[in-house]
Short mmCIF file of C-alpha atoms and ligand atoms in Angstrom, two decimals:
data_model
loop_
_atom_site.label_atom_id
_atom_site.label_comp_id
_atom_site.label_asym_id
_atom_site.label_seq_id
_atom_site.Cartn_x
_atom_site.Cartn_y
_atom_site.Cartn_z
CA UNK A 269 -0.57 -1.07 34.56
CA UNK A 270 -0.62 -1.67 30.67
CA UNK A 271 1.21 1.16 30.79
CA UNK A 272 3.68 0.27 33.24
CA UNK A 273 3.69 -4.35 31.30
CA UNK A 274 4.15 -2.24 28.25
CA UNK A 275 7.13 -1.19 29.34
CA UNK A 276 8.05 -4.45 30.94
CA UNK A 277 7.80 -5.44 27.74
CA UNK A 278 10.15 -4.12 26.01
CA UNK A 279 13.06 -5.40 28.26
CA UNK A 280 11.89 -8.01 27.28
CA UNK A 281 11.58 -7.37 23.70
CA UNK A 282 15.48 -7.48 23.40
CA UNK A 283 16.10 -10.78 23.34
CA UNK A 284 12.70 -11.59 20.39
CA UNK A 285 14.62 -11.79 17.22
CA UNK A 286 12.41 -9.25 14.25
CA UNK A 287 11.12 -11.86 11.79
CA UNK A 288 10.80 -14.79 14.52
CA UNK A 289 7.20 -16.45 13.99
CA UNK A 290 5.61 -17.29 17.77
CA UNK A 291 3.47 -19.77 15.86
CA UNK A 292 4.09 -21.79 13.60
CA UNK A 293 2.72 -24.59 11.23
CA UNK A 294 3.84 -26.73 9.00
CA UNK A 295 1.69 -29.37 7.42
CA UNK A 296 -0.12 -29.76 11.20
CA UNK A 297 -2.42 -32.34 10.67
CA UNK A 298 -5.12 -33.15 13.29
CA UNK A 299 -7.19 -36.28 13.66
CA UNK A 300 -9.93 -37.58 16.49
CA UNK A 301 -10.47 -41.07 16.45
CA UNK A 302 -8.81 -42.05 12.13
CA UNK A 303 -11.27 -38.94 11.54
CA UNK A 304 -9.25 -35.84 9.95
CA UNK A 305 -10.51 -32.77 11.49
CA UNK A 306 -7.74 -30.88 9.76
CA UNK A 307 -5.30 -31.46 7.51
CA UNK A 308 -2.07 -29.85 5.71
CA UNK A 309 -2.37 -26.50 8.70
CA UNK A 310 0.27 -24.48 7.43
CA UNK A 311 0.17 -20.66 9.63
CA UNK A 312 2.78 -18.45 10.80
CA UNK A 313 2.01 -15.57 12.98
CA UNK A 314 4.33 -13.09 13.28
CA UNK A 315 5.36 -10.76 16.57
CA UNK A 316 2.47 -7.89 16.53
CA UNK A 317 -0.14 -9.87 13.84
CA UNK A 318 -3.81 -9.65 14.88
CA UNK A 319 -5.31 -13.02 13.06
CA UNK A 320 -8.87 -13.81 13.18
CA UNK A 321 -10.50 -17.12 12.19
CA UNK A 322 -13.85 -18.56 11.08
CA UNK A 323 -15.54 -22.10 10.35
CA UNK A 324 -18.77 -23.24 10.36
CA UNK A 325 -19.54 -24.83 14.09
CA UNK A 326 -17.49 -28.07 14.15
CA UNK A 327 -14.86 -27.13 12.08
CA UNK A 328 -12.04 -27.35 14.04
CA UNK A 329 -11.05 -23.81 15.45
CA UNK A 330 -10.98 -25.27 18.89
CA UNK A 331 -8.42 -27.64 18.31
CA UNK A 332 -6.45 -25.54 16.12
CA UNK A 333 -6.34 -22.80 18.92
CA UNK A 334 -5.15 -25.94 21.16
CA UNK A 335 -3.02 -27.35 18.87
CA UNK A 336 -1.04 -24.03 19.03
CA UNK A 337 -0.39 -24.03 23.21
CA UNK A 338 0.55 -27.66 22.89
CA UNK A 339 -3.03 -28.65 25.01
CA UNK A 340 -2.87 -31.03 21.66
CA UNK A 341 -0.03 -32.88 19.55
CA UNK A 342 -0.10 -32.63 15.71
CA UNK A 343 -0.65 -35.89 14.95
CA UNK A 344 1.01 -35.05 11.53
CA UNK A 345 3.00 -32.55 10.80
CA UNK A 346 5.17 -29.33 12.88
CA UNK A 347 4.45 -27.41 15.45
CA UNK A 348 6.65 -24.59 16.94
CA UNK A 349 5.78 -22.61 19.73
CA UNK A 350 8.12 -20.00 20.19
CA UNK A 351 10.85 -21.36 18.07
CA UNK A 352 10.55 -24.76 19.82
CA UNK A 353 9.10 -27.92 18.70
CA UNK A 354 6.23 -28.77 20.67
CA UNK A 355 6.90 -32.65 20.52
CA UNK A 356 9.96 -31.33 22.24
CA UNK A 357 9.26 -29.69 25.20
CA UNK A 358 9.65 -31.00 28.64
CA UNK A 359 6.68 -30.18 31.02
CA UNK A 360 8.80 -27.65 32.31
CA UNK A 361 8.83 -25.57 29.08
CA UNK A 362 4.98 -25.96 28.35
CA UNK A 363 4.81 -23.99 31.28
CA UNK A 364 6.79 -21.38 30.93
CA UNK A 365 5.51 -21.54 27.55
CA UNK A 366 2.24 -20.90 28.85
CA UNK A 367 3.01 -18.11 31.24
CA UNK A 368 3.92 -16.51 27.62
CA UNK A 369 0.33 -17.05 26.39
CA UNK A 370 -2.96 -16.10 27.91
CA UNK A 371 -5.40 -18.41 26.50
CA UNK A 372 -9.45 -17.43 26.65
CA UNK A 373 -11.05 -20.81 26.98
CA UNK A 374 -15.17 -21.13 25.54
CA UNK A 375 -15.31 -23.24 28.37
CA UNK A 376 -13.99 -20.58 30.57
CA UNK A 377 -11.88 -22.81 33.64
CA UNK A 378 -11.55 -21.61 36.94
CA UNK A 379 -10.59 -22.65 40.60
CA UNK A 380 -14.62 -22.79 41.09
CA UNK A 381 -13.23 -22.46 45.02
CA UNK A 382 -11.31 -19.00 44.56
CA UNK A 383 -12.44 -15.34 44.24
CA UNK A 384 -12.66 -14.02 40.65
CA UNK A 385 -10.34 -11.44 42.43
CA UNK A 386 -7.33 -14.23 43.61
CA UNK A 387 -8.23 -16.20 40.14
CA UNK A 388 -7.59 -13.28 38.22
CA UNK A 389 -4.10 -13.21 40.97
CA UNK A 390 -3.35 -17.21 40.31
CA UNK A 391 -1.35 -16.43 37.14
CA UNK A 392 0.74 -13.93 38.57
CA UNK A 393 1.49 -16.77 42.40
CA UNK A 394 1.52 -19.61 39.78
CA UNK A 395 5.37 -18.33 38.58
CA UNK A 396 6.31 -17.25 40.78
CA UNK A 397 4.70 -13.34 41.10
CA UNK A 398 3.86 -12.58 43.60
CA UNK A 399 5.26 -9.88 43.79
CA UNK A 400 3.61 -8.24 41.05
CA UNK A 401 0.48 -8.58 42.16
CA UNK A 402 -1.39 -5.16 43.46
CA UNK A 403 -5.00 -4.57 44.13
CA UNK A 404 -4.73 -1.94 42.10
CA UNK A 405 -3.96 -3.37 39.00
CA UNK A 406 -6.41 -6.26 39.82
CA UNK A 407 -9.26 -3.32 40.26
CA UNK A 408 -8.21 -1.71 36.52
CA UNK A 409 -8.25 -5.57 35.15
CA UNK A 410 -11.49 -6.09 36.51
CA UNK A 411 -13.24 -2.64 35.65
CA UNK A 412 -11.38 -3.13 32.13
CA UNK A 413 -13.66 -6.21 31.16
CA UNK A 414 -17.16 -4.77 33.22
CA UNK A 415 -16.40 -7.16 36.54
CA UNK A 416 -15.40 -3.92 39.27
CA UNK A 417 -18.60 -5.58 41.31
CA UNK A 418 -18.04 -8.63 40.75
CA UNK A 419 -14.77 -9.55 42.03
CA UNK A 420 -15.35 -11.51 45.22
CA UNK A 421 -17.63 -13.93 43.33
CA UNK A 422 -17.06 -17.60 42.48
CA UNK A 423 -16.77 -18.42 39.32
CA UNK A 424 -19.50 -21.05 39.44
CA UNK A 425 -21.91 -17.41 40.73
CA UNK A 426 -20.86 -16.10 37.26
CA UNK A 427 -23.24 -15.03 33.80
CA UNK A 428 -21.98 -17.16 31.33
CA UNK A 429 -20.00 -13.22 29.96
CA UNK A 430 -19.12 -12.32 32.97
CA UNK A 431 -16.59 -15.90 33.21
CA UNK A 432 -15.71 -14.53 29.87
CA UNK A 433 -14.90 -12.06 30.58
CA UNK A 434 -13.13 -12.77 33.33
CA UNK A 435 -11.46 -15.09 31.56
CA UNK A 436 -9.89 -12.59 29.11
CA UNK A 437 -8.66 -10.74 31.72
CA UNK A 438 -6.62 -13.58 33.04
CA UNK A 439 -5.29 -13.84 30.46
CA UNK A 440 -4.01 -10.73 30.10
CA UNK A 441 -2.66 -10.47 33.61
CA UNK A 442 1.14 -11.55 32.78
CA UNK A 443 0.14 -9.47 30.15
CA UNK A 444 1.67 -12.51 27.81
CA UNK A 445 2.89 -11.67 24.07
CA UNK A 446 0.47 -13.90 22.95
CA UNK A 447 -3.32 -13.95 22.66
CA UNK A 448 -4.94 -16.50 22.35
CA UNK A 449 -9.14 -15.72 22.71
CA UNK A 450 -11.53 -18.72 22.29
CA UNK A 451 -15.13 -16.47 21.06
CA UNK A 452 -14.98 -14.67 23.74
CA UNK A 453 -17.65 -12.32 23.37
CA UNK A 454 -20.15 -15.02 22.19
CA UNK A 455 -22.61 -15.03 25.50
CA UNK A 456 -22.02 -11.17 25.61
CA UNK A 457 -23.86 -7.86 24.38
CA UNK A 458 -23.08 -6.49 21.07
CA UNK A 459 -21.87 -3.09 23.46
CA UNK A 460 -19.80 -4.49 26.14
CA UNK A 461 -17.85 -7.47 22.99
CA UNK A 462 -17.31 -4.41 21.22
CA UNK A 463 -15.39 -3.53 24.73
CA UNK A 464 -13.23 -6.38 25.06
CA UNK A 465 -12.70 -6.35 21.09
CA UNK A 466 -11.58 -2.36 21.26
CA UNK A 467 -9.33 -3.46 24.90
CA UNK A 468 -7.63 -6.39 22.66
CA UNK A 469 -6.78 -4.70 19.89
CA UNK A 470 -5.47 -1.79 22.48
CA UNK A 471 -2.97 -5.15 23.36
CA UNK A 472 -2.40 -5.15 19.72
CA UNK A 473 -1.49 -1.97 19.34
CA UNK A 474 1.07 -2.22 22.29
CA UNK A 475 2.87 -5.05 20.45
CA UNK A 476 0.66 -7.89 22.13
CA UNK A 477 0.17 -11.13 18.83
CA UNK A 478 -3.70 -12.00 18.77
CA UNK A 479 -5.80 -14.61 17.49
CA UNK A 480 -8.80 -14.54 17.88
CA UNK A 481 -11.93 -17.31 16.67
CA UNK A 482 -14.60 -16.51 16.84
CA UNK A 483 -18.34 -16.68 14.07
CA UNK A 484 -19.14 -12.80 14.68
CA UNK A 485 -18.44 -10.62 11.07
CA UNK A 486 -19.85 -7.93 12.16
CA UNK A 487 -17.37 -7.83 14.90
CA UNK A 488 -14.93 -8.85 12.35
CA UNK A 489 -15.06 -5.83 10.15
CA UNK A 490 -15.47 -3.36 13.88
CA UNK A 491 -12.26 -4.49 14.46
CA UNK A 492 -10.67 -4.77 11.38
CA UNK A 493 -11.48 -0.42 10.55
CA UNK A 494 -8.85 0.43 13.39
CA UNK A 495 -6.05 -2.75 12.50
CA UNK A 496 -5.03 -4.43 10.09
CA UNK A 497 -6.13 -7.77 11.34
CA UNK A 498 -6.26 -11.08 8.44
CA UNK A 499 -9.07 -13.74 8.56
CA UNK A 500 -8.05 -17.21 8.73
CA UNK A 501 -10.63 -19.54 7.72
CA UNK A 502 -10.83 -23.10 7.94
CA UNK A 503 -12.79 -24.79 5.54
CA UNK A 504 -13.23 -28.60 4.95
CA UNK A 505 -9.93 -29.20 7.53
CA UNK A 506 -8.42 -26.94 5.06
CA UNK A 507 -6.76 -23.43 6.12
CA UNK A 508 -7.53 -20.19 3.95
CA UNK A 509 -6.95 -17.29 4.01
CA UNK A 510 -10.73 -15.59 3.97
CA UNK A 511 -11.22 -13.15 1.07
CA UNK A 512 -11.24 -8.93 1.62
CA UNK A 513 -15.22 -9.24 1.12
CA UNK A 514 -14.56 -8.61 5.28
CA UNK B 113 14.82 -53.11 79.57
CA UNK B 114 17.13 -56.11 78.08
CA UNK B 115 19.85 -54.21 79.01
CA UNK B 116 18.47 -54.01 82.38
CA UNK B 117 17.73 -57.02 83.64
CA UNK B 118 20.58 -58.87 82.18
CA UNK B 119 22.90 -56.76 83.77
CA UNK B 120 21.52 -56.70 86.90
CA UNK B 121 20.03 -60.59 86.87
CA UNK B 122 24.04 -61.87 85.26
CA UNK B 123 25.44 -59.81 89.07
CA UNK B 124 24.73 -61.72 91.08
CA UNK B 125 23.65 -65.74 92.54
CA UNK B 126 23.15 -67.36 95.30
CA UNK B 127 23.69 -71.00 96.57
CA UNK B 128 21.55 -72.31 98.43
CA UNK B 129 23.01 -74.60 101.90
CA UNK B 130 20.50 -77.86 102.83
CA UNK B 131 22.20 -79.66 105.47
CA UNK B 132 20.84 -81.11 109.55
CA UNK B 133 21.23 -78.27 112.19
CA UNK B 134 24.79 -79.81 113.29
CA UNK B 135 26.61 -80.31 109.78
CA UNK B 136 25.35 -76.13 108.73
CA UNK B 137 28.19 -74.16 110.01
CA UNK B 138 30.85 -76.65 108.83
CA UNK B 139 29.67 -76.61 105.35
CA UNK B 140 29.10 -72.76 105.48
CA UNK B 141 31.84 -72.16 105.96
CA UNK B 142 33.07 -75.55 103.14
CA UNK B 143 31.03 -73.38 100.46
CA UNK B 144 32.73 -70.06 101.56
CA UNK B 145 36.16 -71.55 100.98
CA UNK B 146 35.56 -72.85 98.50
CA UNK B 147 34.15 -69.37 96.86
CA UNK B 148 37.42 -68.20 98.14
CA UNK B 149 39.35 -69.54 96.12
CA UNK B 150 37.47 -69.48 92.73
CA UNK B 151 38.52 -67.23 90.24
CA UNK B 152 35.34 -64.66 88.31
CA UNK B 153 33.76 -64.18 92.10
CA UNK B 154 33.80 -60.13 93.91
CA UNK B 155 32.23 -61.77 97.37
CA UNK B 156 30.23 -63.88 99.03
CA UNK B 157 28.14 -63.96 102.05
CA UNK B 158 26.28 -65.36 104.62
CA UNK B 159 23.11 -64.40 104.45
CA UNK B 160 21.84 -63.33 108.19
CA UNK B 161 18.22 -64.37 109.36
CA UNK B 162 16.27 -60.82 109.05
CA UNK B 163 17.52 -61.09 105.52
CA UNK B 164 16.47 -64.79 104.91
CA UNK B 165 13.54 -63.55 107.34
CA UNK B 166 12.48 -60.35 104.98
CA UNK B 167 12.99 -62.22 101.37
CA UNK B 168 10.21 -64.85 103.22
CA UNK B 169 8.33 -62.40 105.05
CA UNK B 170 5.82 -61.52 101.24
CA UNK B 171 5.26 -65.34 101.18
CA UNK B 172 4.88 -66.54 104.94
CA UNK B 173 3.77 -63.47 106.81
CA UNK B 174 6.62 -61.38 108.88
CA UNK B 175 6.12 -63.74 112.12
CA UNK B 176 7.63 -66.52 110.30
CA UNK B 177 9.56 -69.17 113.55
CA UNK B 178 12.96 -69.38 111.40
CA UNK B 179 15.02 -70.97 114.31
CA UNK B 180 12.23 -73.73 114.47
CA UNK B 181 11.69 -74.67 110.52
CA UNK B 182 14.66 -75.93 108.81
CA UNK B 183 15.08 -72.81 106.26
CA UNK B 184 17.80 -73.71 104.31
CA UNK B 185 20.99 -71.02 104.56
CA UNK B 186 21.31 -68.42 101.63
CA UNK B 187 25.21 -67.52 100.39
CA UNK B 188 24.69 -64.53 98.14
CA UNK B 189 27.13 -64.32 95.83
CA UNK B 190 28.37 -61.04 93.97
CA UNK B 191 30.50 -61.77 90.61
CA UNK B 192 32.84 -60.39 89.27
CA UNK B 193 34.21 -59.88 85.19
CA UNK B 194 32.83 -62.12 83.20
CA UNK B 195 31.74 -65.08 86.66
CA UNK B 196 32.93 -68.17 87.56
CA UNK B 197 32.59 -71.54 85.00
CA UNK B 198 29.18 -72.67 86.77
CA UNK B 199 29.83 -75.89 85.92
CA UNK B 200 33.52 -76.51 87.09
CA UNK B 201 31.64 -74.42 90.46
CA UNK B 202 29.55 -76.74 91.28
CA UNK B 203 31.12 -79.89 90.66
CA UNK B 204 33.47 -78.68 93.22
CA UNK B 205 30.70 -77.80 95.85
CA UNK B 206 29.54 -80.69 95.41
CA UNK B 207 32.43 -82.83 96.50
CA UNK B 208 32.99 -80.26 99.78
CA UNK B 209 29.77 -79.30 100.87
CA UNK B 210 27.61 -81.80 99.85
CA UNK B 211 24.66 -80.10 101.09
CA UNK B 212 25.16 -76.93 98.83
CA UNK B 213 22.86 -76.32 95.18
CA UNK B 214 24.39 -73.22 93.42
CA UNK B 215 21.09 -71.11 91.51
CA UNK B 216 23.67 -68.78 88.86
CA UNK B 217 20.37 -67.35 87.98
CA UNK B 218 21.04 -67.48 84.77
CA UNK B 219 18.51 -70.87 84.39
CA UNK B 220 15.56 -68.21 84.07
CA UNK B 221 17.42 -65.07 83.33
CA UNK B 222 18.55 -66.49 79.86
CA UNK B 223 14.63 -66.66 78.44
CA UNK B 224 13.69 -63.37 80.12
CA UNK B 225 16.77 -61.93 78.58
CA UNK B 226 16.23 -63.63 74.81
CA UNK B 227 12.25 -62.35 75.32
CA UNK B 228 13.27 -58.38 76.50
CA UNK B 229 15.73 -58.73 73.17
CA UNK B 230 12.72 -60.29 71.10
CA UNK B 231 11.10 -56.85 72.59
CA UNK B 232 13.23 -54.91 71.34
CA UNK B 233 13.90 -56.22 67.95
CA UNK B 234 10.32 -56.07 67.98
CA UNK B 235 9.99 -52.69 68.52
CA UNK B 236 12.14 -51.80 66.75
CA UNK B 237 10.03 -53.87 63.64
CA UNK B 238 6.14 -52.06 64.48
CA UNK B 239 7.94 -48.86 64.15
CA UNK B 240 9.59 -49.60 60.97
CA UNK B 241 6.48 -51.44 59.57
CA UNK B 242 4.33 -47.77 60.80
CA UNK B 243 6.31 -46.25 59.46
CA UNK B 244 6.92 -47.68 56.25
CA UNK B 245 2.52 -48.43 56.94
CA UNK B 246 2.45 -44.21 57.31
CA UNK B 247 4.10 -43.58 54.09
CA UNK B 248 1.84 -46.27 52.14
CA UNK B 249 -1.30 -44.66 53.52
CA UNK B 250 0.23 -41.49 53.12
CA UNK B 251 1.32 -42.14 49.28
CA UNK B 252 -2.13 -43.38 48.46
CA UNK B 253 -4.06 -40.14 50.41
CA UNK B 254 -1.90 -38.24 48.31
CA UNK B 255 -2.38 -39.59 44.36
CA UNK B 256 -6.54 -40.11 45.14
CA UNK B 257 -6.14 -36.28 46.23
CA UNK B 258 -4.49 -35.13 42.93
CA UNK B 259 -6.31 -37.85 40.73
CA UNK B 260 -9.60 -35.63 42.38
CA UNK B 261 -8.99 -32.91 41.67
CA UNK B 262 -7.90 -33.33 38.49
CA UNK B 263 -9.76 -30.18 36.94
CA UNK B 264 -7.78 -28.10 39.56
CA UNK B 265 -4.58 -29.43 37.71
CA UNK B 266 -5.43 -28.87 34.02
CA UNK B 267 -6.72 -25.32 35.13
CA UNK B 268 -3.04 -24.67 36.92
CA UNK B 269 -1.43 -26.31 34.00
CA UNK B 270 -3.55 -24.26 31.99
CA UNK B 271 -1.98 -20.86 33.46
CA UNK B 272 1.01 -22.04 33.11
CA UNK B 273 2.18 -24.38 36.75
CA UNK B 274 4.60 -26.32 36.76
CA UNK B 275 4.50 -29.31 38.57
CA UNK B 276 6.42 -28.42 41.45
CA UNK B 277 3.72 -25.62 42.27
CA UNK B 278 1.46 -27.57 42.10
CA UNK B 279 2.86 -31.01 44.21
CA UNK B 280 4.13 -28.63 47.53
CA UNK B 281 0.15 -27.16 48.08
CA UNK B 282 -0.04 -30.60 48.24
CA UNK B 283 2.64 -31.96 49.68
CA UNK B 284 2.63 -29.07 52.17
CA UNK B 285 -1.09 -30.01 52.97
CA UNK B 286 0.17 -33.79 53.78
CA UNK B 287 3.07 -32.51 55.66
CA UNK B 288 1.29 -30.60 57.72
CA UNK B 289 -1.72 -32.81 58.90
CA UNK B 290 0.28 -35.55 59.44
CA UNK B 291 3.19 -32.91 62.44
CA UNK B 292 -0.43 -32.02 63.42
CA UNK B 293 -1.57 -35.86 63.85
CA UNK B 294 1.58 -37.01 64.79
CA UNK B 295 1.55 -34.23 67.63
CA UNK B 296 -1.83 -34.57 69.44
CA UNK B 297 -1.14 -38.67 69.56
CA UNK B 298 2.74 -38.14 70.72
CA UNK B 299 1.18 -36.23 73.55
CA UNK B 300 -1.80 -38.49 74.28
CA UNK B 301 0.92 -41.14 74.46
CA UNK B 302 2.62 -38.96 76.84
CA UNK B 303 -0.09 -38.76 79.24
CA UNK B 304 -0.43 -42.28 79.25
CA UNK B 305 2.82 -43.62 79.89
CA UNK B 306 3.13 -40.37 82.70
CA UNK B 307 -0.13 -42.16 84.26
CA UNK B 308 1.31 -45.46 84.16
CA UNK B 309 0.94 -47.22 87.53
CA UNK B 310 3.94 -46.17 88.65
CA UNK B 311 6.00 -49.41 89.51
CA UNK B 312 8.19 -49.92 92.39
CA UNK B 313 12.12 -50.14 91.41
CA UNK B 314 11.44 -54.57 91.87
CA UNK B 315 8.60 -54.03 89.80
CA UNK B 316 10.00 -51.32 87.55
CA UNK B 317 12.95 -53.97 86.86
CA UNK B 318 9.77 -56.51 85.27
CA UNK B 319 8.36 -54.13 83.63
CA UNK B 320 10.46 -50.91 83.18
CA UNK B 321 8.26 -49.92 80.51
CA UNK B 322 8.32 -45.52 81.59
CA UNK B 323 11.11 -43.19 80.30
CA UNK B 324 14.26 -42.36 82.60
CA UNK B 325 16.62 -39.42 82.12
CA UNK B 326 17.17 -38.64 78.09
CA UNK B 327 14.34 -41.66 76.84
CA UNK B 328 11.85 -38.66 77.29
CA UNK B 329 13.30 -36.49 74.50
CA UNK B 330 12.48 -39.72 72.31
CA UNK B 331 8.60 -38.98 71.30
CA UNK B 332 9.45 -35.89 70.93
CA UNK B 333 11.15 -37.12 67.80
CA UNK B 334 7.81 -39.61 66.66
CA UNK B 335 6.08 -35.68 65.27
CA UNK B 336 9.01 -34.68 62.73
CA UNK B 337 9.83 -37.81 62.06
CA UNK B 338 5.72 -38.52 60.25
CA UNK B 339 6.37 -35.21 58.99
CA UNK B 340 9.42 -36.41 57.40
CA UNK B 341 7.91 -39.34 55.87
CA UNK B 342 5.24 -38.12 54.66
CA UNK B 343 6.94 -34.42 53.10
CA UNK B 344 8.69 -36.99 51.50
CA UNK B 345 5.89 -39.86 50.05
CA UNK B 346 3.55 -36.36 49.11
CA UNK B 347 6.48 -35.46 46.98
CA UNK B 348 6.76 -38.77 45.51
CA UNK B 349 3.84 -39.21 44.74
CA UNK B 350 2.68 -36.50 43.50
CA UNK B 351 5.42 -35.93 40.94
CA UNK B 352 4.30 -39.68 39.60
CA UNK B 353 0.98 -39.06 39.78
CA UNK B 354 1.33 -36.12 38.02
CA UNK B 355 4.24 -37.57 35.43
CA UNK B 356 0.87 -39.98 34.87
CA UNK B 357 -1.96 -36.74 33.89
CA UNK B 358 0.48 -34.82 31.42
N1 ATP C 640 -11.61 -35.06 22.41
C1 ATP C 640 -12.21 -35.36 21.43
N2 ATP C 640 -12.89 -36.17 20.93
C2 ATP C 640 -13.57 -36.73 19.06
N3 ATP C 640 -14.00 -35.54 19.32
C3 ATP C 640 -13.93 -34.25 18.76
C4 ATP C 640 -13.73 -34.43 20.47
N4 ATP C 640 -13.04 -32.75 20.21
C5 ATP C 640 -13.84 -32.18 19.31
N5 ATP C 640 -14.07 -32.97 18.70
C6 ATP C 640 -14.76 -33.42 17.16
O1 ATP C 640 -13.11 -32.03 16.01
C7 ATP C 640 -14.34 -31.07 15.13
C8 ATP C 640 -13.76 -30.29 15.85
O2 ATP C 640 -14.26 -28.84 16.54
P1 ATP C 640 -13.68 -28.32 17.22
O3 ATP C 640 -14.08 -28.50 19.27
O4 ATP C 640 -12.71 -27.83 17.56
O5 ATP C 640 -14.34 -28.00 16.36
P2 ATP C 640 -14.69 -25.91 16.24
O6 ATP C 640 -15.13 -24.96 16.07
O7 ATP C 640 -14.88 -25.32 17.60
O8 ATP C 640 -16.01 -25.71 16.65
P3 ATP C 640 -17.85 -24.18 18.03
O9 ATP C 640 -17.76 -23.23 16.67
O10 ATP C 640 -18.95 -25.59 17.63
O11 ATP C 640 -16.47 -24.34 18.95
C9 ATP C 640 -15.58 -31.50 15.95
O12 ATP C 640 -16.84 -32.31 14.97
C10 ATP C 640 -15.82 -32.81 17.24
O13 ATP C 640 -16.95 -33.54 17.28
MG1 MG C 641 -14.77 -24.31 20.26
#
């Protein structure tokens, strides 16, 4: 299915001008009840780039990802997604923008009354693409994330790691331009973590832009041996480019 | 019903003649003569003894010795056009035939017609009230259903669902429910009307609660009407709630 989706993207890609950035933060800041979580964030995600986001627990990684798909609005500065100012977006704009972004949540969110399979297919039906729901594609996808046996299970019946893998599968089913993943390997063993990273590297090689928040330095090293990935670090509310030692 | 009462009662009146045995024939003649020369009267005729007996039967039993009793003679008058001028007619009658009393039915027709007209207004108002309160109830139910499903809405929005998509799911559910509910209610009500004591012709004139001819179509309008009300009420409630939940 990925091959077929990549072809579709090539067609869609014509519309996308080179040099555009998918996400752009200019001096963006975010405050929770008077407390600065993020400040003076400046960042551009170019199409096809691969970024890691690290930082101590509570440093604001999740908050930054939330700014990148308009789950939160910046308290100061500017955030642009697909060249559109997040403050100027209508609710329909937001919906359309989110169809182009696959999000893997730290606390994965599913519809608990639908099977894993149906949850995976949901982004397609939500955007009126029921025709693109092919059982074989769903099988492939479940196979990629090692959930072939769990397709008919309900989300609450999954383990933490299984839920994360299902969330990753759902994030990529729309073949989005950008994938935002918050600790996608937080609850899985090393072998599965590598497998999921391999999947993301594969997607990146197809031209997808990827931003992953993680603590796992070993994982970052593994990926950096495969593709050129940049590592961002949140330190004291500020964004830094991490050193080459990683 | 009001129209029926009005039409049937308006077109006839009765003149009652109570006179000593000897003058009865002469006074009847005089009354008929007066009526013949009164505009607005189609015909007038003295009721036969058999007819009078039939009228009195319900009150006095079948073997009423009509010839030995001082029963007043009745003259049935059929009106035409706008009918005679009742006051003028009474005046002339009292001059020509002192024993004649005009009973023009308007005395007891008016309150009946008024009551029936009010009843009809009441019916229309209660249909409006029922529709209004149905809409209000459905709106409230839809609002609380949406509010209770905040998590589901969050997930749907995360994967790019527009308000229309989310609203549609709720609208469909509520419209279907209203349609089914109204169908069941209408069928039950119609069975009730069907089994209502079949009043005789004279009785139907007063009760007249059944359907006649094309009126049987009316109840079939209720389910689509209910569905229509539910559709717009839910839709309105859904969009309002969704815009507040953003
Ligand atoms: N809804 C909220 N209200 C107030 N403060 C919040 C809220 N959400 C997060 N915070 C605070 O903002 C800070 C950054 O949170 P965030 O979740 O972005 O951290 P993180 O880097 O993702 O941490 P972790 O690695 O543990 O996931 C934390 O100190 C947290 O307590
Ligand atoms: Mg986090």
